[in-house]
Coordinates of C-alpha atoms in Angstrom, one line a residue:
M1 CA -116.1 76.9 -30.7
G2 CA -116.7 78.2 -27.1
R3 CA -115.5 76.5 -24.0
H4 CA -119.0 75.4 -23.3
H5 CA -119.2 73.8 -26.7
A6 CA -116.0 71.8 -26.0
A7 CA -117.5 70.6 -22.6
L8 CA -120.8 69.6 -24.3
D9 CA -119.0 67.9 -27.1
K10 CA -117.0 65.8 -24.6
E11 CA -120.3 64.7 -23.0
L12 CA -121.9 63.9 -26.3
V13 CA -119.0 61.7 -27.3
A14 CA -119.4 59.9 -24.0
I15 CA -123.1 59.3 -24.8
A16 CA -122.2 57.9 -28.2
R17 CA -119.6 55.5 -26.7
G18 CA -122.0 54.2 -24.1
E19 CA -120.1 55.7 -21.2
N20 CA -123.3 57.5 -20.1
N21 CA -126.9 57.1 -21.1
R22 CA -128.6 60.1 -19.6
L23 CA -127.6 63.8 -20.2
F24 CA -129.4 67.0 -19.9
V25 CA -128.0 70.4 -20.8
E26 CA -129.3 73.8 -19.7
M27 CA -128.0 76.7 -21.8
P28 CA -129.1 80.3 -22.7
P29 CA -130.8 81.0 -26.0
R30 CA -128.7 81.6 -29.1
H31 CA -125.6 80.0 -27.5
G32 CA -125.2 77.1 -30.0
K33 CA -126.9 74.2 -28.2
S34 CA -129.0 73.1 -31.1
M35 CA -126.3 73.6 -33.7
L36 CA -123.9 71.3 -31.9
T37 CA -126.3 68.7 -30.5
S38 CA -129.1 68.4 -33.0
Q39 CA -127.2 69.0 -36.2
Y40 CA -123.4 68.3 -36.0
F41 CA -123.6 65.6 -33.3
V42 CA -126.4 63.7 -35.1
A43 CA -124.5 63.8 -38.3
W44 CA -121.3 62.6 -36.6
Y45 CA -123.2 60.0 -34.6
L46 CA -124.8 58.3 -37.6
G47 CA -121.6 58.8 -39.7
T48 CA -119.7 57.0 -37.0
Y49 CA -122.3 54.4 -36.0
P50 CA -124.3 54.0 -39.3
K51 CA -126.5 51.2 -38.2
R52 CA -128.0 53.0 -35.2
H53 CA -131.4 54.7 -35.0
V54 CA -132.0 58.3 -33.8
I55 CA -135.3 60.0 -32.8
M56 CA -135.0 63.8 -33.0
A57 CA -137.6 65.7 -31.1
G58 CA -137.9 69.5 -31.1
A59 CA -140.3 72.0 -29.5
N60 CA -142.5 71.7 -32.6
E61 CA -142.5 69.6 -35.8
D62 CA -141.0 72.4 -38.0
L63 CA -138.1 72.9 -35.6
A64 CA -137.3 69.1 -35.4
T65 CA -137.6 68.7 -39.2
G66 CA -135.2 71.6 -39.7
F67 CA -132.6 70.1 -37.4
S68 CA -133.0 66.7 -39.0
A69 CA -132.6 68.2 -42.5
R70 CA -129.4 70.0 -41.5
A71 CA -127.9 66.8 -40.0
R72 CA -128.9 65.0 -43.2
D73 CA -127.2 67.5 -45.4
L74 CA -124.1 67.5 -43.3
L75 CA -123.9 63.7 -43.7
I76 CA -124.4 63.9 -47.4
E77 CA -121.7 66.6 -47.7
H78 CA -119.2 64.5 -45.7
G79 CA -120.3 61.0 -46.8
S80 CA -118.8 58.8 -49.5
G81 CA -120.9 59.8 -52.5
P82 CA -119.6 61.7 -55.6
G83 CA -118.4 65.2 -54.7
C84 CA -118.4 64.4 -50.9
T85 CA -115.5 64.8 -48.6
G86 CA -115.5 61.1 -47.6
L87 CA -115.1 61.9 -43.9
F88 CA -117.7 59.1 -43.3
D89 CA -118.0 55.9 -45.3
V90 CA -121.8 56.2 -45.5
R91 CA -124.5 57.0 -48.1
L92 CA -128.1 57.9 -47.8
R93 CA -130.7 55.6 -49.2
P94 CA -131.9 57.4 -52.3
D95 CA -135.5 56.4 -51.7
V96 CA -135.7 57.6 -48.1
T97 CA -134.3 61.1 -47.8
S98 CA -137.2 63.4 -46.5
K99 CA -136.4 66.1 -44.0
S100 CA -138.3 64.4 -41.3
H101 CA -137.2 60.8 -42.0
W102 CA -134.1 59.6 -43.7
E103 CA -132.1 56.4 -43.7
L104 CA -128.6 55.2 -44.5
E105 CA -127.8 52.3 -46.8
Q106 CA -126.1 50.7 -43.7
G107 CA -129.4 50.7 -41.8
G108 CA -129.1 53.9 -39.8
V109 CA -132.3 56.0 -39.3
C110 CA -133.1 59.6 -38.3
H111 CA -136.7 60.3 -37.5
A112 CA -137.8 63.8 -36.5
V113 CA -140.9 64.6 -34.5
G114 CA -142.3 67.6 -32.6
V115 CA -142.6 67.2 -28.9
G116 CA -145.9 65.5 -28.2
G117 CA -146.0 63.8 -31.6
R118 CA -146.3 60.1 -32.4
V119 CA -143.3 57.8 -32.7
F120 CA -145.2 54.5 -32.9
G121 CA -143.2 52.0 -34.9
H122 CA -139.8 53.8 -34.4
G123 CA -137.1 52.7 -32.1
A124 CA -134.1 54.7 -30.9
D125 CA -130.5 54.1 -29.8
L126 CA -130.4 57.8 -29.3
L127 CA -133.2 60.1 -28.3
I128 CA -132.6 63.9 -28.5
V129 CA -135.1 66.3 -27.1
D130 CA -134.1 69.8 -28.1
D131 CA -136.3 72.3 -26.2
Y132 CA -139.7 71.1 -25.2
H133 CA -141.5 74.4 -25.1
G134 CA -141.9 76.5 -28.2
A135 CA -143.5 79.5 -26.4
I136 CA -143.4 81.0 -22.9
E137 CA -147.1 80.6 -22.6
E138 CA -146.7 76.8 -22.9
A139 CA -144.1 76.8 -20.1
L140 CA -146.3 78.8 -17.8
S141 CA -149.2 76.4 -18.2
Q142 CA -149.2 73.5 -15.8
A143 CA -151.4 71.5 -18.2
E144 CA -148.8 72.0 -21.0
R145 CA -145.9 71.1 -18.7
D146 CA -147.8 68.0 -17.6
K147 CA -148.5 67.0 -21.2
R148 CA -144.8 67.1 -22.2
H149 CA -143.7 65.2 -19.1
R150 CA -146.3 62.5 -19.8
W151 CA -145.2 62.4 -23.5
F152 CA -141.5 62.0 -22.5
H153 CA -142.2 59.1 -20.1
G154 CA -145.1 57.5 -21.9
T155 CA -144.4 57.9 -25.5
V156 CA -140.7 58.4 -26.4
E157 CA -138.7 57.0 -23.5
N158 CA -140.1 53.5 -24.1
R159 CA -138.9 53.6 -27.7
L160 CA -135.3 53.3 -26.5
S161 CA -133.3 50.2 -27.3
R162 CA -131.5 48.3 -24.5
R163 CA -128.4 50.5 -25.0
G164 CA -130.5 53.6 -25.7
A165 CA -129.4 57.0 -24.5
V166 CA -131.2 60.3 -23.9
V167 CA -130.0 63.8 -24.4
I168 CA -132.2 66.7 -23.4
V169 CA -131.0 70.2 -24.2
A170 CA -133.2 73.2 -23.2
T171 CA -133.4 76.8 -22.2
R172 CA -135.3 76.8 -19.0
Y173 CA -138.5 78.7 -18.4
H174 CA -140.0 77.1 -15.3
P175 CA -138.7 75.1 -12.3
K176 CA -141.3 72.4 -12.9
D177 CA -140.5 71.8 -16.6
V178 CA -139.3 68.5 -17.9
I179 CA -135.8 68.9 -16.6
G180 CA -137.0 70.2 -13.3
R181 CA -139.2 67.2 -12.8
L182 CA -136.5 64.8 -13.9
K183 CA -134.3 66.3 -11.3
E184 CA -136.9 65.6 -8.7
E185 CA -137.4 62.0 -9.9
E186 CA -133.6 61.5 -9.8
S187 CA -133.5 62.5 -6.1
S188 CA -136.3 60.1 -5.4
G189 CA -134.6 57.1 -6.9
G190 CA -135.2 57.7 -10.6
Y191 CA -132.6 57.6 -13.4
K192 CA -129.3 59.3 -12.7
W193 CA -128.5 62.1 -15.2
R194 CA -125.4 63.9 -16.1
H195 CA -126.1 67.6 -15.5
L196 CA -124.6 70.4 -17.6
R197 CA -125.7 73.9 -16.6
F198 CA -124.2 76.9 -18.3
P199 CA -125.5 80.3 -17.0
A200 CA -124.9 83.2 -19.3
L201 CA -123.0 85.0 -16.5
A202 CA -120.9 82.7 -14.4
E203 CA -121.8 82.0 -10.8
D204 CA -119.7 80.4 -8.0
N205 CA -118.2 77.0 -8.8
D206 CA -118.7 77.4 -12.5
P207 CA -118.3 74.1 -14.4
L208 CA -116.0 75.9 -16.9
G209 CA -113.8 77.5 -14.3
R210 CA -115.1 81.0 -15.1
E211 CA -114.9 83.8 -12.6
P212 CA -118.3 85.0 -11.2
G213 CA -119.8 87.4 -13.7
E214 CA -117.8 86.2 -16.6
P215 CA -119.9 85.7 -19.8
L216 CA -120.3 82.3 -21.4
W217 CA -119.7 83.1 -25.1
P218 CA -118.3 86.6 -25.7
E219 CA -116.1 85.5 -28.7
V220 CA -118.7 84.2 -31.2
E221 CA -118.2 85.5 -34.7
I222 CA -120.5 86.0 -37.7
D223 CA -118.8 86.8 -41.0
G224 CA -115.6 87.6 -39.3
E225 CA -117.2 90.1 -36.9
I226 CA -117.3 89.5 -33.2
V227 CA -121.0 89.7 -32.2
G228 CA -120.9 87.6 -29.1
F229 CA -122.7 87.8 -25.8
G230 CA -120.1 89.9 -23.9
K231 CA -120.7 91.1 -20.4
S232 CA -122.0 94.5 -21.4
V233 CA -124.5 92.9 -23.8
L234 CA -125.7 90.5 -21.2
E235 CA -125.9 93.2 -18.5
S236 CA -128.0 95.3 -20.8
K237 CA -130.3 92.3 -21.4
R238 CA -130.6 91.7 -17.7
S239 CA -131.4 95.4 -17.0
S240 CA -134.0 95.3 -19.8
Y241 CA -135.7 92.2 -18.3
Y242 CA -135.7 93.8 -14.8
A243 CA -137.0 97.1 -16.1
S244 CA -139.8 95.3 -18.0
G245 CA -141.2 93.7 -14.8
Y246 CA -140.1 90.2 -15.9
P247 CA -136.8 89.7 -14.0
W248 CA -137.6 86.0 -13.6
M249 CA -137.2 85.7 -17.3
W250 CA -133.5 86.7 -17.1
E251 CA -133.0 84.2 -14.2
A252 CA -134.7 81.4 -16.1
L253 CA -133.7 82.0 -19.7
Y254 CA -130.1 83.2 -19.3
Q255 CA -129.0 81.9 -15.9
Q256 CA -130.9 78.6 -16.2
N257 CA -132.2 79.2 -12.7
P258 CA -136.0 79.5 -12.9
P259 CA -137.3 80.8 -9.6
E260 CA -139.8 78.7 -7.7
V261 CA -142.3 81.6 -7.9
L262 CA -142.8 84.3 -10.4
D263 CA -144.4 86.7 -8.0
A264 CA -141.9 86.9 -5.2
E265 CA -142.5 89.6 -2.6
F266 CA -139.0 91.2 -2.7
D267 CA -138.2 93.1 -5.8
P268 CA -135.6 91.0 -7.9
A269 CA -133.9 94.3 -8.7
W270 CA -132.7 94.3 -5.1
F271 CA -130.5 91.3 -5.8
G272 CA -128.1 92.5 -8.5
E273 CA -124.4 91.7 -8.8
K274 CA -123.5 94.7 -6.5
I275 CA -124.8 92.9 -3.4
W276 CA -121.9 90.4 -3.4
F277 CA -118.5 90.7 -1.7
D278 CA -115.6 88.3 -1.2
D279 CA -113.7 89.5 1.8
L280 CA -115.0 91.5 4.7
P281 CA -113.5 95.0 4.7
E282 CA -110.9 95.5 7.4
Y283 CA -112.9 98.3 9.1
V284 CA -115.9 96.1 9.7
Q285 CA -116.2 93.4 12.4
Y286 CA -118.9 90.9 13.0
T287 CA -120.4 91.3 16.4
V288 CA -123.7 89.4 16.4
M289 CA -125.1 86.0 15.3
G290 CA -128.6 84.8 14.6
S291 CA -129.7 81.3 14.1
D292 CA -132.8 79.3 13.0
P293 CA -131.7 75.9 14.2
S294 CA -134.3 73.8 12.2
M295 CA -133.3 70.2 12.3
G296 CA -132.9 67.4 9.9
A297 CA -129.9 65.9 8.0
T298 CA -131.7 64.5 4.9
E299 CA -132.2 66.1 1.5
K300 CA -135.8 66.8 2.3
S301 CA -135.2 68.4 5.7
Y302 CA -135.3 72.0 6.6
Y303 CA -132.0 73.9 6.7
S304 CA -130.4 75.1 9.9
A305 CA -129.1 78.6 9.4
I306 CA -126.3 80.5 11.2
V307 CA -126.1 84.1 10.0
K308 CA -123.5 86.7 10.9
P309 CA -124.2 90.4 10.0
A310 CA -121.9 93.3 10.6
L311 CA -122.9 97.0 10.3
D312 CA -120.4 99.6 9.2
D313 CA -120.5 103.4 10.0
S314 CA -122.1 104.1 6.6
G315 CA -125.1 101.9 7.4
I316 CA -124.2 99.0 5.2
M317 CA -124.7 95.5 6.6
W318 CA -122.2 92.9 5.6
V319 CA -123.6 89.3 5.9
D320 CA -122.0 85.9 6.0
A321 CA -124.1 82.7 6.4
D322 CA -123.8 79.0 7.0
L323 CA -126.9 77.1 5.8
D324 CA -126.9 73.3 5.9
R325 CA -129.0 70.3 6.8
R326 CA -127.8 68.9 10.1
D327 CA -128.9 66.9 13.1
P328 CA -129.4 68.8 16.4
W329 CA -126.1 67.8 17.9
K330 CA -124.2 69.1 14.8
I331 CA -126.2 72.3 14.8
A332 CA -125.1 73.0 18.4
G333 CA -121.5 72.2 17.6
D334 CA -121.5 74.4 14.5
I335 CA -123.1 77.4 16.4
L336 CA -120.3 77.1 19.0
M337 CA -117.6 76.7 16.3
H338 CA -118.7 80.0 14.6
A339 CA -119.0 81.7 18.0
R340 CA -115.5 80.6 19.0
T341 CA -114.1 82.3 15.8
L342 CA -116.4 85.3 15.9
K343 CA -116.7 86.0 19.6
P344 CA -120.0 87.7 19.2
I345 CA -121.5 90.1 21.7
V346 CA -124.7 88.1 21.4
C347 CA -126.1 85.1 19.5
Q348 CA -129.9 85.3 19.2
I349 CA -132.1 82.2 18.7
E350 CA -135.9 81.9 18.8
S351 CA -137.1 80.1 21.9
N352 CA -140.3 78.7 20.5
A353 CA -140.9 75.0 19.8
F354 CA -137.8 72.9 19.0
Q355 CA -135.6 76.0 19.2
A356 CA -136.1 76.1 23.0
V357 CA -134.4 72.7 23.3
M358 CA -131.3 74.2 21.6
G359 CA -130.4 76.1 24.8
T360 CA -130.0 72.7 26.6
L361 CA -128.1 71.2 23.7
L362 CA -125.7 74.2 23.5
E363 CA -125.1 74.0 27.2
Q364 CA -124.2 70.3 27.0
R365 CA -122.0 70.8 23.9
A366 CA -120.3 73.8 25.5
R367 CA -119.4 71.7 28.6
E368 CA -118.0 69.1 26.3
L369 CA -115.8 71.6 24.6
G370 CA -114.8 73.3 27.8
E371 CA -113.7 76.8 28.8
F372 CA -116.0 78.5 26.4
Q373 CA -119.0 80.9 27.0
L374 CA -121.6 81.7 24.5
P375 CA -123.6 84.9 25.0
L376 CA -126.9 83.4 24.0
R377 CA -130.2 85.3 23.8
L378 CA -133.3 83.1 23.6
V379 CA -136.2 85.3 22.4
P380 CA -139.8 84.0 22.2
S381 CA -141.4 85.0 18.9
T382 CA -144.6 87.0 19.3
Q383 CA -145.0 87.7 15.5
R384 CA -145.5 85.3 12.6
K385 CA -142.2 84.5 10.9
E386 CA -143.4 86.0 7.6
I387 CA -144.0 89.4 9.2
R388 CA -140.6 89.4 10.8
I389 CA -138.9 88.6 7.6
R390 CA -140.7 91.3 5.7
S391 CA -139.0 93.8 8.0
L392 CA -135.8 93.1 6.0
A393 CA -137.4 94.9 3.0
S394 CA -136.2 98.3 4.2
W395 CA -132.6 97.1 4.1
L396 CA -132.9 95.4 0.8
A397 CA -134.7 98.2 -0.9
K398 CA -132.1 100.8 -0.2
G399 CA -129.3 98.4 -1.1
A400 CA -127.9 98.4 2.4
I401 CA -127.1 94.7 2.6
R402 CA -124.0 93.0 1.1
F403 CA -123.8 89.2 1.0
R404 CA -120.5 87.3 1.1
R405 CA -120.0 85.1 -1.9
T406 CA -120.2 81.7 -0.2
P407 CA -122.5 78.7 -0.8
G408 CA -124.4 79.2 2.4
T409 CA -125.0 82.9 1.8
R410 CA -126.0 82.2 -1.8
L411 CA -128.6 79.8 -0.5
L412 CA -129.8 82.6 1.9
V413 CA -130.2 85.0 -1.0
D414 CA -132.1 82.4 -3.1
Q415 CA -134.5 82.0 -0.2
L416 CA -135.0 85.8 0.0
K417 CA -135.5 86.0 -3.8
T418 CA -138.4 83.6 -3.6
F419 CA -139.9 84.6 -0.3
P420 CA -142.7 83.8 0.8
A421 CA -143.4 80.9 -1.6
N422 CA -140.1 79.1 -1.1
K423 CA -140.7 76.2 1.3
H424 CA -137.5 77.1 3.0
D425 CA -137.1 80.4 4.8
D426 CA -134.5 79.4 7.5
G427 CA -131.9 81.8 6.2
P428 CA -134.1 84.9 6.1
D429 CA -135.4 84.0 9.5
A430 CA -131.9 83.7 11.0
L431 CA -130.9 87.0 9.3
E432 CA -133.9 88.8 10.9
R433 CA -132.9 87.3 14.3
A434 CA -129.4 88.6 13.9
V435 CA -130.6 92.1 12.9
D436 CA -133.0 92.1 15.9
A437 CA -130.0 91.2 18.1
A438 CA -128.0 94.2 16.7
R439 CA -130.9 96.5 17.4
W440 CA -131.1 95.1 21.0
I441 CA -127.4 95.8 21.5
H442 CA -127.8 99.3 20.0
A443 CA -130.6 100.0 22.5
G444 CA -128.4 99.1 25.4
G445 CA -129.4 95.5 26.0
N446 CA -127.1 93.8 28.5
E447 CA -129.2 91.5 30.7
V448 CA -127.4 88.2 31.6
A449 CA -128.9 85.3 33.4
G450 CA -127.7 82.0 34.7
D451 CA -124.2 80.7 35.5
S452 CA -124.0 77.9 33.0
P453 CA -121.0 77.5 30.6
F454 CA -122.7 80.1 28.5
H455 CA -124.8 83.2 29.3
T456 CA -128.6 82.9 28.6
V457 CA -130.4 86.2 28.1
W458 CA -134.2 86.0 28.2

């Protein structure tokens, strides 16, 4: 059993005990999610609670029936009949033992159905949905995604008993699949779900405590031979997906991070593991800042972005970023906080629209903090934001940008990966502003205007 199985097992037991009633699990293919959830857990659940009812749903009827049959056979093997292990004091009703529908003498029921199928007349104390797409073409079809979403809410969810619980386990294909839409509903006041997401290669803040890049299940054995998904195996898979022209499949299927768009403008191959760093090399020093101070402190607001790039002698740009949702007063305070630490030659901000007000806010905040000057350059934008951000392609294409492994910088990279379709581009915009500031300094820019607590350059 892998660490992810132990973590999932703990959550499933909590579901059975009524400590939680909503769980979804995102896991790569062939990593044991169905074996544990739809087979062993179902057998244990009905063996432990033999009067309860289970509805088992799979991507198609054959899949669901197969899971159901395996759970049934496990319960027979470990039940109380002749030749059984006696682990559970249960027996199957001899007259109701089909693969798709079987019952216990104590009253328990397991009913299997393909996603989209009928469950009229059946109730559930436990509903398991084990993958809701059987083929990638289904996942890419909005009509098919809508059909499964309607089926979940309109057909099976209302079969739950008062104590009923739902477990959804899936390999992700699309950001607007069932799990994706349930996440959106949750943020808008819908049911609260326990989230378990296990990327094949660990990312920051891994739920299992893995180091970034560490594989999920390298130790799996078949017939005594280790045939697991080690790092080299997974890296080969990733390279294959990228080479095939379908890099988003790797991100969705194996990292459980389906991109918002499948036709992003920047090549996904530009965002491999080599772009990340943890600590800035001693020979590199940050000298400029760029900011896109979009405002709003709620979950639906735009992000405000503060980006710090540093260019070394070899032409590599080292980038750190702070992206967050903040009100204008906090944006000003955070810009000044970063500038106090960094002491940049210049901080560049666009002077159009709301951003023009930021100069006044920064002046007020700087006076409040006292004895501090911010070398601020307010630059009116004469080009569309999308055109300016596209200028970053030359840096990304030649692998000349490194990104610090922080939450804010990861959010910046996510916005770059899905540009221009991502509704948020604050990070890339701030990065372009900072790069432009560096170019301005390199060209000899040194105009300073005003005698406020900070210098304003127009």
